[in-house]
Each structure stands twice: as C-alpha cells, then as structure tokens.
Amino acid sequence: MTLVREQLADPGAFAPVRTFFPWRDVCPRMTDVLDDDEIDDRLPAGWERDGDEIVRTFEFDAYLDGVGFAAAAGGLAQEAFHHPEMTIGWREVEVRLTTHEADGITDADLELAGRFNDLRE
Ligand SMILES: C[C@H](O)[C@H](O)[C@H]1CNC2=NC(N)=NC(=O)C2=N1
C-alpha cells in the first residue's frame, strides 16, 4: 500500500474517474433486490450482512494506508456509479453497501464488494 501514499502526495492522482457504463444502463437487472439465500451464498469473503446492508471492516498497518484504500475504493465506486458509506478510523476503514434505489441488497452491492476485496489482495 506504500504506492498509495505516493499517490496521496499527488493531488491529481485521484482526479474524478470518468463515469461510463454505469452498471444500471448495461444490466438493469442488477437493481433487483436479492433474497436471503442468494445474499448468503454470494457474500464475498470477509463481508457480513447487516439488515439491508453488507459491511466489511478493512484493517491496515497505518492510518494513511486506510485513507489511500478509501480513495481507491471511491474511484471504483464512481466508475460503477454505485457508492458505499465509508468510515475511516485508526488503521481501519468500515465499508457499507446497499442499493438505495431498490431499498435492499442487489448484485451491484455484491459486485462492488468483490472489487473492494481485490483492492486489498
Ligand atoms: C440517482 C441515484 O442516486 C444514482 O443513480 C446512484 C448513485 N449511487 C448509488 N449508490 C448506491 N449505493 N445506491 C444507489 O441506489 C445509487 N444510485
């Protein structure tokens, strides 16, 4: 994650990512609320269900690593045009996802959660 610290030093590093192919235009079914079994079966590693949200707390060795992760996750969110709530704490970032338009958990949430996990690999 040291790369991220260098990126943070460059204010232009996280210039707004052009939003294209928002998932809803490409795959409208991604806004259908999933049932309990589907969610349980498809939750990405490390994520838990909390009502109408899925949540994971990512842990880091340094505060700025968490800040950098949140910035990178923000870029993925903007690219997907699907936005999590993120709480940056001391060496951890809590990420919560739900689909507001559908009032529940959809494919869009599970897809983006998997991409956030890939950031952490
Ligand atoms: C108008 C609506 O807010 C937008 O289409 C997008 C923006 N980002 C979003 N993010 C999330 N988490 N859920 C949404 O329903 C959503 N909708």
XYZ file of C-alpha atoms and ligand atoms in Angstrom:
138
model
C 0.000 0.000 0.000
C 3.059 2.304 0.039
C 2.236 3.120 -3.610
C -0.951 4.691 -2.340
C 0.968 7.045 -0.071
C 2.830 8.361 -3.140
C -0.480 8.724 -4.954
C -1.872 10.662 -1.994
C 1.080 13.046 -2.278
C -0.083 13.830 -5.825
C -3.389 15.719 -5.604
C -4.149 14.871 -9.199
C -3.837 11.135 -8.575
C -7.484 10.711 -7.769
C -8.880 13.024 -10.396
C -12.541 12.170 -10.872
C -12.808 8.897 -12.730
C -14.922 9.354 -15.886
C -18.194 7.636 -15.235
C -19.054 5.347 -18.098
C -21.114 2.204 -18.476
C -22.895 2.656 -15.132
C -23.936 -0.886 -14.353
C -27.635 0.026 -14.316
C -27.538 1.086 -18.011
C -25.747 -2.080 -19.025
C -27.546 -4.543 -16.800
C -30.857 -3.181 -15.404
C -31.461 -6.475 -13.522
C -28.618 -5.519 -11.188
C -31.114 -3.316 -9.323
C -33.346 -6.279 -8.342
C -33.221 -6.942 -4.580
C -31.717 -10.370 -3.846
C -33.338 -12.855 -1.465
C -31.694 -14.004 1.787
C -30.319 -17.259 0.371
C -28.796 -15.548 -2.672
C -27.106 -12.977 -0.442
C -25.785 -15.600 1.984
C -24.494 -17.740 -0.886
C -22.786 -14.873 -2.712
C -21.386 -12.642 0.036
C -17.700 -12.030 -0.818
C -15.094 -13.183 1.735
C -14.901 -11.035 4.867
C -18.279 -9.345 4.309
C -21.284 -9.701 6.598
C -24.943 -8.868 6.206
C -26.415 -6.145 8.423
C -30.098 -5.728 7.579
C -30.360 -4.093 4.165
C -26.601 -3.536 4.008
C -23.454 -5.592 3.599
C -20.455 -4.489 5.638
C -16.748 -5.190 5.956
C -14.111 -3.508 8.118
C -10.737 -3.479 6.344
C -7.706 -3.268 8.661
C -4.391 -1.557 7.886
C -0.927 -1.122 9.415
C -1.066 2.657 9.110
C -3.778 5.306 9.120
C -2.759 6.686 5.702
C -2.989 3.232 4.171
C -6.654 3.238 5.140
C -7.087 6.700 3.685
C -5.495 5.554 0.441
C -7.701 2.464 0.311
C -10.799 4.628 0.767
C -9.651 6.931 -2.040
C -9.049 3.991 -4.385
C -12.373 2.419 -3.392
C -14.007 5.755 -4.147
C -12.596 5.598 -7.654
C -14.078 2.130 -8.196
C -17.396 3.323 -6.759
C -17.537 6.306 -9.085
C -16.630 4.112 -12.062
C -19.525 1.776 -11.165
C -21.668 4.764 -10.156
C -22.557 2.840 -7.007
C -21.458 4.460 -3.773
C -20.670 2.939 -0.372
C -20.656 4.584 3.003
C -17.066 4.513 4.278
C -15.909 5.353 7.785
C -12.163 5.916 8.062
C -10.848 5.115 11.547
C -7.487 4.465 13.173
C -5.911 1.804 10.906
C -9.313 0.573 9.701
C -11.995 1.504 7.188
C -15.583 0.315 7.600
C -17.367 -0.031 4.245
C -21.139 -0.387 3.978
C -23.032 -1.113 0.753
C -26.726 -1.125 -0.103
C -28.727 -0.135 -3.177
C -30.748 2.896 -2.126
C -32.877 2.888 -5.281
C -34.013 -0.681 -4.564
C -34.139 -0.387 -0.759
C -32.073 -3.520 -0.406
C -29.044 -5.583 -1.379
C -28.536 -6.174 -5.120
C -25.932 -7.574 -7.492
C -24.378 -4.112 -7.660
C -23.509 -4.310 -3.961
C -22.017 -7.798 -4.211
C -20.064 -6.926 -7.363
C -18.528 -3.812 -5.850
C -17.757 -5.603 -2.565
C -15.760 -8.164 -4.551
C -13.852 -5.365 -6.298
C -13.054 -3.772 -2.938
C -11.694 -7.151 -1.771
C -9.478 -7.276 -4.883
C -8.047 -3.887 -3.882
C -6.992 -5.449 -0.608
C -5.350 -8.571 -2.100
C -29.864 8.735 -8.601
C -29.082 7.685 -7.815
O -28.659 8.177 -6.608
C -27.874 7.225 -8.635
O -28.369 6.626 -9.782
C -26.993 6.177 -7.959
C -25.831 6.817 -7.260
N -25.119 5.890 -6.411
C -25.796 4.926 -5.741
N -25.194 4.242 -4.758
C -25.872 3.324 -4.042
N -25.237 2.666 -3.036
N -27.144 3.051 -4.313
C -27.849 3.669 -5.291
O -29.039 3.374 -5.496
C -27.156 4.653 -6.081
N -27.758 5.311 -7.083
